[in-house]
Coordinates of C-alpha atoms and ligand atoms in Angstrom, one line a residue:
X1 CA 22.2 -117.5 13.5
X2 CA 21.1 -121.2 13.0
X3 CA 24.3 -123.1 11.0
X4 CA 21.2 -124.8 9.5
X5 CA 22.0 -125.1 5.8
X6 CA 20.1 -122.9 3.6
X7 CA 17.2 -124.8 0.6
X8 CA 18.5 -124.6 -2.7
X9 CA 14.7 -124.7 -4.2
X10 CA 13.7 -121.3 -5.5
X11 CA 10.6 -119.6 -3.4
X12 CA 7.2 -121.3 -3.5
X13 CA 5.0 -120.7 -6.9
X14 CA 8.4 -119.3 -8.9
X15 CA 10.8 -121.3 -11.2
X16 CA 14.8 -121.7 -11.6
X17 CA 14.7 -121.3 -15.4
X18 CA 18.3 -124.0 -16.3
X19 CA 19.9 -123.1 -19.7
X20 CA 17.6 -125.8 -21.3
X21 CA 14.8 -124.1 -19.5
X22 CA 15.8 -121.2 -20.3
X23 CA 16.1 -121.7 -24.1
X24 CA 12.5 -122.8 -24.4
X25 CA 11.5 -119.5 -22.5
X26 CA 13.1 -117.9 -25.0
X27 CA 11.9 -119.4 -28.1
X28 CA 8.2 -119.2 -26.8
X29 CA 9.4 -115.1 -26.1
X30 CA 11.0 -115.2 -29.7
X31 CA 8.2 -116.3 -31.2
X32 CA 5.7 -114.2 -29.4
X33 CA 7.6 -111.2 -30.2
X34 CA 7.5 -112.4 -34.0
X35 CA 3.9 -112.7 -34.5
X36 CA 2.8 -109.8 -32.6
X37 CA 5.1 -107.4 -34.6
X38 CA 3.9 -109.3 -38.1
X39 CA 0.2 -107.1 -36.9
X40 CA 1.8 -104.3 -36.3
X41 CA 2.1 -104.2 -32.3
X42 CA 4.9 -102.3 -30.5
X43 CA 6.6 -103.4 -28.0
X44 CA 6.5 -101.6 -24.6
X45 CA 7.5 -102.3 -21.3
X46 CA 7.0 -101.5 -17.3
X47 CA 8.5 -101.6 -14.2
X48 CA 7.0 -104.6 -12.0
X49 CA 6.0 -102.0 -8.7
X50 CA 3.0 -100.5 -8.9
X51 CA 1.3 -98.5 -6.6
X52 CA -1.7 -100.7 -4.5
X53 CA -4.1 -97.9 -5.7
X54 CA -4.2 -99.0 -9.3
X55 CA -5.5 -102.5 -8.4
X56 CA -8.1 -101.5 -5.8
X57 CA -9.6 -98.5 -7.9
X58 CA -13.2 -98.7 -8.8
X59 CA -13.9 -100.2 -11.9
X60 CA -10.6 -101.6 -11.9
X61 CA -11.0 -104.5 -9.1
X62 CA -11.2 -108.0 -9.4
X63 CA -12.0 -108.6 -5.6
X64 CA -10.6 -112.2 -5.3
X65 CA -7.5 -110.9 -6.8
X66 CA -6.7 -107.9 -4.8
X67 CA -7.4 -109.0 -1.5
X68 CA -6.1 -112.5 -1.7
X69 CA -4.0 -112.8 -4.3
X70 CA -1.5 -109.8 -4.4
X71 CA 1.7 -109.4 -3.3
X72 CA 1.5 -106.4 -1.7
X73 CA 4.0 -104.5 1.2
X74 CA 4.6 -101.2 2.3
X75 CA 7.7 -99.9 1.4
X76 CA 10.5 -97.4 3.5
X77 CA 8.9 -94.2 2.5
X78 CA 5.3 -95.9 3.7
X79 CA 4.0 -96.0 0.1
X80 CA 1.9 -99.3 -0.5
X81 CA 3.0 -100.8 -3.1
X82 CA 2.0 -104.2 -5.4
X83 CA 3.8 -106.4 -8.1
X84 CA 1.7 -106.3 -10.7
X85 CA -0.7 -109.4 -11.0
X86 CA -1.2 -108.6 -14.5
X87 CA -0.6 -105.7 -17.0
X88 CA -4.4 -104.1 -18.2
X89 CA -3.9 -101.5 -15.6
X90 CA -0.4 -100.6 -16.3
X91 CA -1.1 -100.4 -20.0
X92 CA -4.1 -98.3 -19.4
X93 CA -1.9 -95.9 -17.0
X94 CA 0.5 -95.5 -19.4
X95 CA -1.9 -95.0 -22.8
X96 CA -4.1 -92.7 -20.3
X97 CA -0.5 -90.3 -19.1
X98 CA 0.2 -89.8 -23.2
X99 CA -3.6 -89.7 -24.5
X100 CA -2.8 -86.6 -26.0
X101 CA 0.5 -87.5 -27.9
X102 CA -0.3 -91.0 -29.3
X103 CA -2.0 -91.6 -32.3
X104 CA -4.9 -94.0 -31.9
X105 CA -5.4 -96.9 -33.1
X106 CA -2.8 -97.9 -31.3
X107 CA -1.6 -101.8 -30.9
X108 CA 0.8 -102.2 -28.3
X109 CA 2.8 -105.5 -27.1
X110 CA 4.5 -106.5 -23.7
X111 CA 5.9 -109.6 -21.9
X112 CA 5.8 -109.1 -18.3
X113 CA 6.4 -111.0 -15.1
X114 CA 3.8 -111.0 -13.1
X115 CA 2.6 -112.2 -9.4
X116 CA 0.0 -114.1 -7.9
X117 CA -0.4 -115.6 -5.1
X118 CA -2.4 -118.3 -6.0
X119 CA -3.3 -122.1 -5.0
X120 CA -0.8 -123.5 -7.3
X121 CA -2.0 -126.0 -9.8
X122 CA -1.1 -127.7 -13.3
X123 CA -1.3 -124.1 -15.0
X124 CA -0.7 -121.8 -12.2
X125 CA 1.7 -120.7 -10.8
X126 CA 3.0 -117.7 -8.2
X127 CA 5.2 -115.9 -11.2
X128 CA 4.6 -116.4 -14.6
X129 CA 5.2 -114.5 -17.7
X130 CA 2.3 -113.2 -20.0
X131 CA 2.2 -111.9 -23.8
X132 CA 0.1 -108.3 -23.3
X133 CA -1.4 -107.6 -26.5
X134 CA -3.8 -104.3 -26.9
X135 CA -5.5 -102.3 -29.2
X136 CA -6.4 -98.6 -28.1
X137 CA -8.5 -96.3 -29.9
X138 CA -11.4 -97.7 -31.4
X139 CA -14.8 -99.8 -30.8
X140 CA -14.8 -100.6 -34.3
X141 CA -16.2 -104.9 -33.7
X142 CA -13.4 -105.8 -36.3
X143 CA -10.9 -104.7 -33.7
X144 CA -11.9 -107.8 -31.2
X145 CA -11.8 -109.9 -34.2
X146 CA -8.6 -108.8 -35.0
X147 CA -7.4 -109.5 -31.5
X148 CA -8.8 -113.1 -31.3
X149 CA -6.9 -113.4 -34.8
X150 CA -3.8 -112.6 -33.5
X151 CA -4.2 -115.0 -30.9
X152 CA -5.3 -118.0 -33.5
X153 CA -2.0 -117.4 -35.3
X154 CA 0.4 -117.3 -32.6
X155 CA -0.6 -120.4 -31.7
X156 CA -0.4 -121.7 -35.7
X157 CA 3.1 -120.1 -35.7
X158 CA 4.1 -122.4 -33.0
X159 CA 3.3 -125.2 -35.2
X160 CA -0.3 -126.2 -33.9
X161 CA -3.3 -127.1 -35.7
X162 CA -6.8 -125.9 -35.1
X163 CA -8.0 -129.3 -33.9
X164 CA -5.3 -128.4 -30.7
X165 CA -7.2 -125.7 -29.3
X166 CA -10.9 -124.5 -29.6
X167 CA -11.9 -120.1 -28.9
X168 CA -14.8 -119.4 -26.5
X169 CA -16.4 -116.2 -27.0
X170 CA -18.7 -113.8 -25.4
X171 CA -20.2 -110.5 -25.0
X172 CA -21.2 -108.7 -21.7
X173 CA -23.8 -106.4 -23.4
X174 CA -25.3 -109.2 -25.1
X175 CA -25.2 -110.8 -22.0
X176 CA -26.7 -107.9 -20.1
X177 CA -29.6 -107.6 -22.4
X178 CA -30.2 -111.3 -21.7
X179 CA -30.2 -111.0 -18.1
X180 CA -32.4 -107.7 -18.4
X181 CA -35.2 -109.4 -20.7
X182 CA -35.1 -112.4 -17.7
X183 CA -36.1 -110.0 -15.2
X184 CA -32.7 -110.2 -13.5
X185 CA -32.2 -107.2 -11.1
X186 CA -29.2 -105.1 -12.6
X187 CA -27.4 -104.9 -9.9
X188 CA -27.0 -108.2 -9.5
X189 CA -25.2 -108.9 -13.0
X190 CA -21.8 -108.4 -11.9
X191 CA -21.8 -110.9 -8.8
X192 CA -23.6 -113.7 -11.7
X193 CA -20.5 -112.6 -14.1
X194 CA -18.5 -113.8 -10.9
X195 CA -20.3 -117.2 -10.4
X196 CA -20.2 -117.8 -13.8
X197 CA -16.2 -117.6 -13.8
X198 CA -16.4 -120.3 -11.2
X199 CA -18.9 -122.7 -13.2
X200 CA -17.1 -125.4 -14.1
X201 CA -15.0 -125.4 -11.2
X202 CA -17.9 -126.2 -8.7
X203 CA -20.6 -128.6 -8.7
X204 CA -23.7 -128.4 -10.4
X205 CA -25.5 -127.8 -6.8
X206 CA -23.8 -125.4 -5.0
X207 CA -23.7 -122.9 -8.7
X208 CA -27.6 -123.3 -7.9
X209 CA -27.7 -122.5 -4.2
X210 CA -24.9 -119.7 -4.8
X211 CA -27.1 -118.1 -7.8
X212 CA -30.3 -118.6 -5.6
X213 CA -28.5 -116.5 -3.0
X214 CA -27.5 -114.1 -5.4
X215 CA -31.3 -113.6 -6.6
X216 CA -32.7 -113.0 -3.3
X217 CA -34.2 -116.7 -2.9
X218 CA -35.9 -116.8 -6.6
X219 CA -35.8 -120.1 -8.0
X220 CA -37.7 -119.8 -10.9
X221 CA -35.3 -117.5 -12.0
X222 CA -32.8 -119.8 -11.1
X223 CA -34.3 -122.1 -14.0
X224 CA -34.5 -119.6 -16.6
X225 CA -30.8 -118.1 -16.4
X226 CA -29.7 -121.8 -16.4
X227 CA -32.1 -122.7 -19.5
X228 CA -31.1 -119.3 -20.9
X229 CA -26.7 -119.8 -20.3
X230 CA -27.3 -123.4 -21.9
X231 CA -29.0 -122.4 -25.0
X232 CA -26.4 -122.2 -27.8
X233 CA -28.9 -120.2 -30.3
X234 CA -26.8 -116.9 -30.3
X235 CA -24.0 -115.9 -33.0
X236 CA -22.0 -112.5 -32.8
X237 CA -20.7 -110.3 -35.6
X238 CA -17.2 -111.3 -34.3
X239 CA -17.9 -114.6 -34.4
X240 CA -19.4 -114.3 -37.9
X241 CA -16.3 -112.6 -39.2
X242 CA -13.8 -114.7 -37.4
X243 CA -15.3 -117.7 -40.0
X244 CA -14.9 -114.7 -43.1
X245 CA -11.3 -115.1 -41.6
X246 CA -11.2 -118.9 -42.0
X247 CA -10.9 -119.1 -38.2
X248 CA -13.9 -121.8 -37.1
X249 CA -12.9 -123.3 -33.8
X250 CA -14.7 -120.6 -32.2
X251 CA -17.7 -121.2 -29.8
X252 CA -20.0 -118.8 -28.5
X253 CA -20.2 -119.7 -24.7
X254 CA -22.8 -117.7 -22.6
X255 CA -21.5 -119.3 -19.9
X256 CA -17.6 -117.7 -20.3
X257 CA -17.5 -115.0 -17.9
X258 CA -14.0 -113.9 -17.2
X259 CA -12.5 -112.4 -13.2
X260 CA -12.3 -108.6 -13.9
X261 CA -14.8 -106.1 -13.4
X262 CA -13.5 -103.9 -16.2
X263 CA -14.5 -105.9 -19.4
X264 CA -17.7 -104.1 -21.1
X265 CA -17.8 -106.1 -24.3
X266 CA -16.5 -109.1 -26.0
X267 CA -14.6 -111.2 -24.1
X268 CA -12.9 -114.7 -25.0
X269 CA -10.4 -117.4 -23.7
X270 CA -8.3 -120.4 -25.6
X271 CA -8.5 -123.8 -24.2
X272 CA -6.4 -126.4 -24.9
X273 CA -8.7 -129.5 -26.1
X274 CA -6.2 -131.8 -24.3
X275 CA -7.7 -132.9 -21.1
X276 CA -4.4 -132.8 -19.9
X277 CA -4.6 -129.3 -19.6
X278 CA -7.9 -127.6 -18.1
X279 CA -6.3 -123.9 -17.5
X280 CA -7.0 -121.4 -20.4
X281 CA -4.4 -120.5 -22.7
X282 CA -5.1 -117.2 -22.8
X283 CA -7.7 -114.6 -21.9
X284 CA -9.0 -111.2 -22.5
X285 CA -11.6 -108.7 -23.6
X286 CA -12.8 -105.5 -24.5
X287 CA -13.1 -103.0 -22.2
X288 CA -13.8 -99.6 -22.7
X289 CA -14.0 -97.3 -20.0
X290 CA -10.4 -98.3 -17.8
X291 CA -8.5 -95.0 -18.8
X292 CA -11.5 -93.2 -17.2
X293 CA -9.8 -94.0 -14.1
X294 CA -7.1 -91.9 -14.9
X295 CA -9.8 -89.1 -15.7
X296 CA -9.5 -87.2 -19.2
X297 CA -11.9 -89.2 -21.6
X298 CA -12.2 -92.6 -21.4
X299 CA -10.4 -94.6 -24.1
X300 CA -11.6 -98.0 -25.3
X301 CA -9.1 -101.0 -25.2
X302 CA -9.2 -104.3 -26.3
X303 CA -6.7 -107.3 -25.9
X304 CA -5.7 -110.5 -24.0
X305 CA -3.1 -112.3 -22.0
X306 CA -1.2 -115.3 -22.7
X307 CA 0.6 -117.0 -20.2
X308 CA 4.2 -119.0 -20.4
X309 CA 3.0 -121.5 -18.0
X310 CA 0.5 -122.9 -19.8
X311 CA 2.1 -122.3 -23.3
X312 CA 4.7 -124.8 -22.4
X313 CA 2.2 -126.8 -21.6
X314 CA 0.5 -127.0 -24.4
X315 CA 3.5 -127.5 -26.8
X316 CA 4.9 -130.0 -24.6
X317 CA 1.7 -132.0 -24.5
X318 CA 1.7 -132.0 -28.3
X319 CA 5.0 -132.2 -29.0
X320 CA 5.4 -129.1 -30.7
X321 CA 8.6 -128.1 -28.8
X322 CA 11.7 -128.2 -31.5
X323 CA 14.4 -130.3 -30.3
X324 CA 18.2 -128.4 -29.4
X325 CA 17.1 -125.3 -28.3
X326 CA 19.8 -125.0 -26.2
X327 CA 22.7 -123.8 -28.1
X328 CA 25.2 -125.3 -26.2
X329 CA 28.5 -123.9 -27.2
X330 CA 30.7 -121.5 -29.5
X331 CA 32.4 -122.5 -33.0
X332 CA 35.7 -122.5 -31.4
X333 CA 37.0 -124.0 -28.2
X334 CA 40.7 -123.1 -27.4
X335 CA 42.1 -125.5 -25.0
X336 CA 45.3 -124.7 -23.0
X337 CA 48.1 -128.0 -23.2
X338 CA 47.9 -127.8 -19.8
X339 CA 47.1 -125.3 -16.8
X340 CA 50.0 -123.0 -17.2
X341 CA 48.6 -121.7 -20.4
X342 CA 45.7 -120.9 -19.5
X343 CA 46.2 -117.4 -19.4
X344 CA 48.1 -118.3 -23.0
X345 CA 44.7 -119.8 -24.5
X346 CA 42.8 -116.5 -23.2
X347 CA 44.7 -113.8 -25.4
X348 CA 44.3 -116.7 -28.2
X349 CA 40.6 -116.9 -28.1
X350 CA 40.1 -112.7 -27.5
X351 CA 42.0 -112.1 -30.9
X352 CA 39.6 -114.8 -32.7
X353 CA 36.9 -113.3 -30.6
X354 CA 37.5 -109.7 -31.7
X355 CA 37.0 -111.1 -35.5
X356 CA 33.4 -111.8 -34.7
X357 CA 33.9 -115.7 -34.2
X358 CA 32.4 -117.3 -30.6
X359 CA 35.1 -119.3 -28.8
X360 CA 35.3 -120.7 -25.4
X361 CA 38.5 -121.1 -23.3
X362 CA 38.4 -124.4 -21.8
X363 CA 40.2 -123.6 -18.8
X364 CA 38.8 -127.0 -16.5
X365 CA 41.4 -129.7 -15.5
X366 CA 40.3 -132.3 -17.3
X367 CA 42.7 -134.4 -20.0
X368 CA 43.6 -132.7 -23.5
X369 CA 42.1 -135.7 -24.9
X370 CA 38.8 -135.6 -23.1
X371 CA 38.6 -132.1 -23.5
X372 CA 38.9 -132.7 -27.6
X373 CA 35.7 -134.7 -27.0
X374 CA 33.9 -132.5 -24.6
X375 CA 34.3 -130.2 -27.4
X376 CA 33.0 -132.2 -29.9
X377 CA 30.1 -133.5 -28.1
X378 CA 28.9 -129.6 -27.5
X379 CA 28.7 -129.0 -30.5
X380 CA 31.7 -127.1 -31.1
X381 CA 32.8 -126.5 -34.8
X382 CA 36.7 -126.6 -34.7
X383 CA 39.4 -126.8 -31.6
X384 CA 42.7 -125.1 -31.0
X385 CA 45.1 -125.8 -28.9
X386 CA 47.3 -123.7 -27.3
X387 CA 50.7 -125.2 -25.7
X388 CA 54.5 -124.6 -25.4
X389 CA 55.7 -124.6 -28.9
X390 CA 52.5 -122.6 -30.3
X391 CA 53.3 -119.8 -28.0
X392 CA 57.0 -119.7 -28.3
X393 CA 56.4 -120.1 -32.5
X394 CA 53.3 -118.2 -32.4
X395 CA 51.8 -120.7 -34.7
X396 CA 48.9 -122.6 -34.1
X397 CA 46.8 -125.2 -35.8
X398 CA 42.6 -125.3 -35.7
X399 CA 41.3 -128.4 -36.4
X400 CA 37.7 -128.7 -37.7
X401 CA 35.7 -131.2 -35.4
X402 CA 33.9 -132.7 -38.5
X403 CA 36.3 -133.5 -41.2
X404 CA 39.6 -133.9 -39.5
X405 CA 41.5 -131.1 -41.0
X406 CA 43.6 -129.1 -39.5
X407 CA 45.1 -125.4 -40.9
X408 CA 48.4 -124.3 -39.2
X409 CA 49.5 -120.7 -39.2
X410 CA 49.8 -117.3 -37.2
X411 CA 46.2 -116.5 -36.0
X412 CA 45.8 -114.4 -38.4
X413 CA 45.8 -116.8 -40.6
X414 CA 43.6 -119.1 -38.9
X415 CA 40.7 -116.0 -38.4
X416 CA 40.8 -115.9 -42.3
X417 CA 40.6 -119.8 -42.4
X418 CA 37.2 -119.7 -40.5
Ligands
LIG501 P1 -6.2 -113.6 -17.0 O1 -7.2 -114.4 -17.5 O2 -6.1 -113.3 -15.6 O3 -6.3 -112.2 -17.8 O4 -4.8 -114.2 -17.5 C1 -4.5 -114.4 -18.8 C2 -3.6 -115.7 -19.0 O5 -2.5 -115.5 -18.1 C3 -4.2 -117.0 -18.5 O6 -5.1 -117.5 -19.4 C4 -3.0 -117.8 -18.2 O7 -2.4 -118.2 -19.5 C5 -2.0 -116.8 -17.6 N1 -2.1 -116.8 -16.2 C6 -2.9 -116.1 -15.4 N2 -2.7 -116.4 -14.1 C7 -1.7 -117.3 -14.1 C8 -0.9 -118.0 -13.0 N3 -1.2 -117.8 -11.7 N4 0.0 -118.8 -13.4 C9 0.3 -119.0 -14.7 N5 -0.3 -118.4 -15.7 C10 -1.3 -117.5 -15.4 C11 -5.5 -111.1 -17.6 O8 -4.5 -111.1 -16.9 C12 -6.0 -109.9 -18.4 N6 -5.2 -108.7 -17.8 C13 -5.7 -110.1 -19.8 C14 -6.0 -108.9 -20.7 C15 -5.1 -108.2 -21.4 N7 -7.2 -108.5 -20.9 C16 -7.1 -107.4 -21.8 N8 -5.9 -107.2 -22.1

């Protein structure tokens, strides 16, 4: 072995989440969490393996993602196995092994991890997190329109205003019918879907050489599906009740075409209208056939997938982000006289402890006096210092950090005090 030092950056693509990292991870989970249980959503959960299978099933795959973007091994028992780039299948394996026992309409909410192995970017990343929010059970329109509600508010509950962030929808069979009344071949729908996701990431050029390849050399047709993509002239029923719901920054974009095979019906992203930040906020869809995989009857679903990365983003570029998130410290801080009671300062802090207070033993090496203020700068409500005479009297003194005063006592007396 090399005595070559080992990095201390995390792997490629993932994050080191620091407490202050951490505590905005946790406020954006918090406040997820919140908003999806004021609809009604449950909360479930997975584990991050799944078997390769689920991702490469008919119906299922989203070919740029499972053969270039998984992390995928084989594990001791030769299984091949994937962390999950994302949760739709895992949700729909899980709603399809209880179909029997759950009571549809059911609206169910995650946050998972998951993994791609992606070109990183502003946006993307190798591991993020992702709010999963679904509805099973119905086709009912007023379902989707309940979904893209949800999203709306999360992102009012996070303090934003409409002006922030604009809704693009679209609908695959309207879509289809479009394509069909063109003269499009069928079967060439789902590889335009494809180019379409890719739009406005390439040129203007090679979308019209890639789509004249696609139709077989036809250029005329070229021209009309352009014409046709560009026309804004359409409005859907979800659209129309999305207004009824006083939600208008909603677009209807022919053009929106979303990665995965499996969406049969509405589908819909948020952008952020800061240039800053070109990745969607979310995506999702309806799609209503993905349980059929599992066989049994198929059961329709309908839901999206918002990401951390992104989210942080987007409050950070307008400055939505509450300031001290990071709780720093307890109430208390016991600090030992001097090394030899630290132990001493312990037992002191456990008893307040036990009474449902927080309090931290400063056991470091630094000065009485500059611990005092280390306390006091974190935050801390009151200190208490534990020395010779406290122990041998059993009598200590708390001192409140804020208005000077101190209460002396046995600490039972100073529990009732706080
Ligand atoms: P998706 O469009 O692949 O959809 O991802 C949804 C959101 O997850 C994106 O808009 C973005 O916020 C976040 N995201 C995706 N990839 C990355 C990445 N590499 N780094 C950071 N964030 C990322 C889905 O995953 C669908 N399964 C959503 C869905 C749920 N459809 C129906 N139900």
């Amino acid at each position: 072995m090399s005595n070559k030092h080992l990095s201390t950056d995390a792997y490629k693509g993932v994050r080191d989440f620091y407490p202050e990292d951490a505590a905005i991870q946790q406020y954006i989970f918090s406040t997820w969490a919140k908003t999806a249980e004021s609809f009604g959503f449950e909360r479930y959960d997975a584990s991050i393996l799944e078997p390769s299978d689920l991702y490469k099933a008919k119906g299922a795959e989203n070919e740029e993602m499972v053969n270039e973007q998984t992390y995928t091994f084989t594990d001791r028992g030769d299984r091949e196995v994937t962390l999950r780039p994302e949760m739709t299948p895992t949700v729909a394996r899980m709603v399809a092994g209880r179909a029997r026992a759950l009571s549809f309409p059911l609206r169910w909410y995650s946050i998972p991890n998951c993994f791609r192995y992606e070109r990183m970017q502003r946006g993307r990343l190798r591991e993020f997190w992702q709010l999963n929010c679904d509805i099973f059970g119905t086709t009912d329109h007023t379902a989707d329109v309940e979904m893209i509600a949800l999203a709306y508010q999360i992102l009012i509950d996070f303090g934003a205003t409409p002006d922030m962030f604009e809704i693009r929808v679209n609908d695959r069979r309207l879509m289809n019918r479009l394509y069909i009344a063109l003269g499009v071949p069928e079967e060439t729908i789902p590889a335009i879907t494809n180019l379409n996701d890719r739009r406005d990431k390439i040129d203007d050029q090679s979308y019209r050489t890639e789509l004249k390849k696609i139709l077989g050399g036809n250029g005329l047709l070229v021209e009309e599906i352009i014409m046709m993509l560009d026309k804004s002239d359409e409005q859907t029923d979800v659209v129309i009740a999305l207004s009824e719901l006083g939600i208008t920054n909603v677009v209807f974009d022919k053009s929106l075409a979303r990665g995965f095979d499996y969406y049969t019906g509405t589908v819909f992203e948020v952008r952020d209208t800061s240039p800053d930040n070109n990745r969607a906020l979310l995506g999702g869809g309806r799609y209503d056939n993905l349980t059929g995989l599992f066989g049994g009857d198929p059961i329709p679903g309908i839901g999206f997938g918002m990401g951390d990365v992104t989210m942080r983003d987007f409050l950070e570029t307008h400055k939505l982000l509450p300031e001290n998130l990071q709780k720093t410290t307890s109430t208390v801080v016991a600090i030992p006289a001097d090394s030899t009671f630290n132990l001493e300062a312990h037992k002191a802090a456990k008893v307040i402890r036990d009474s449902g207070i927080s309090v931290t033993t400063d056991i470091g090496t630094k000065k009485l006096g500059k611990k005092i203020s280390d306390a006091s700068d974190k935050g801390a409500e009151y200190i208490i210092v534990v020395g010779e005479d406290e122990v041998s009297s059993q009598s200590f003194s708390l001192k409140n950090l804020s208005t000077g005063e101190e209460t002396s006592g046995p600490i039972n007396k100073i529990i009732e005090s706080l």
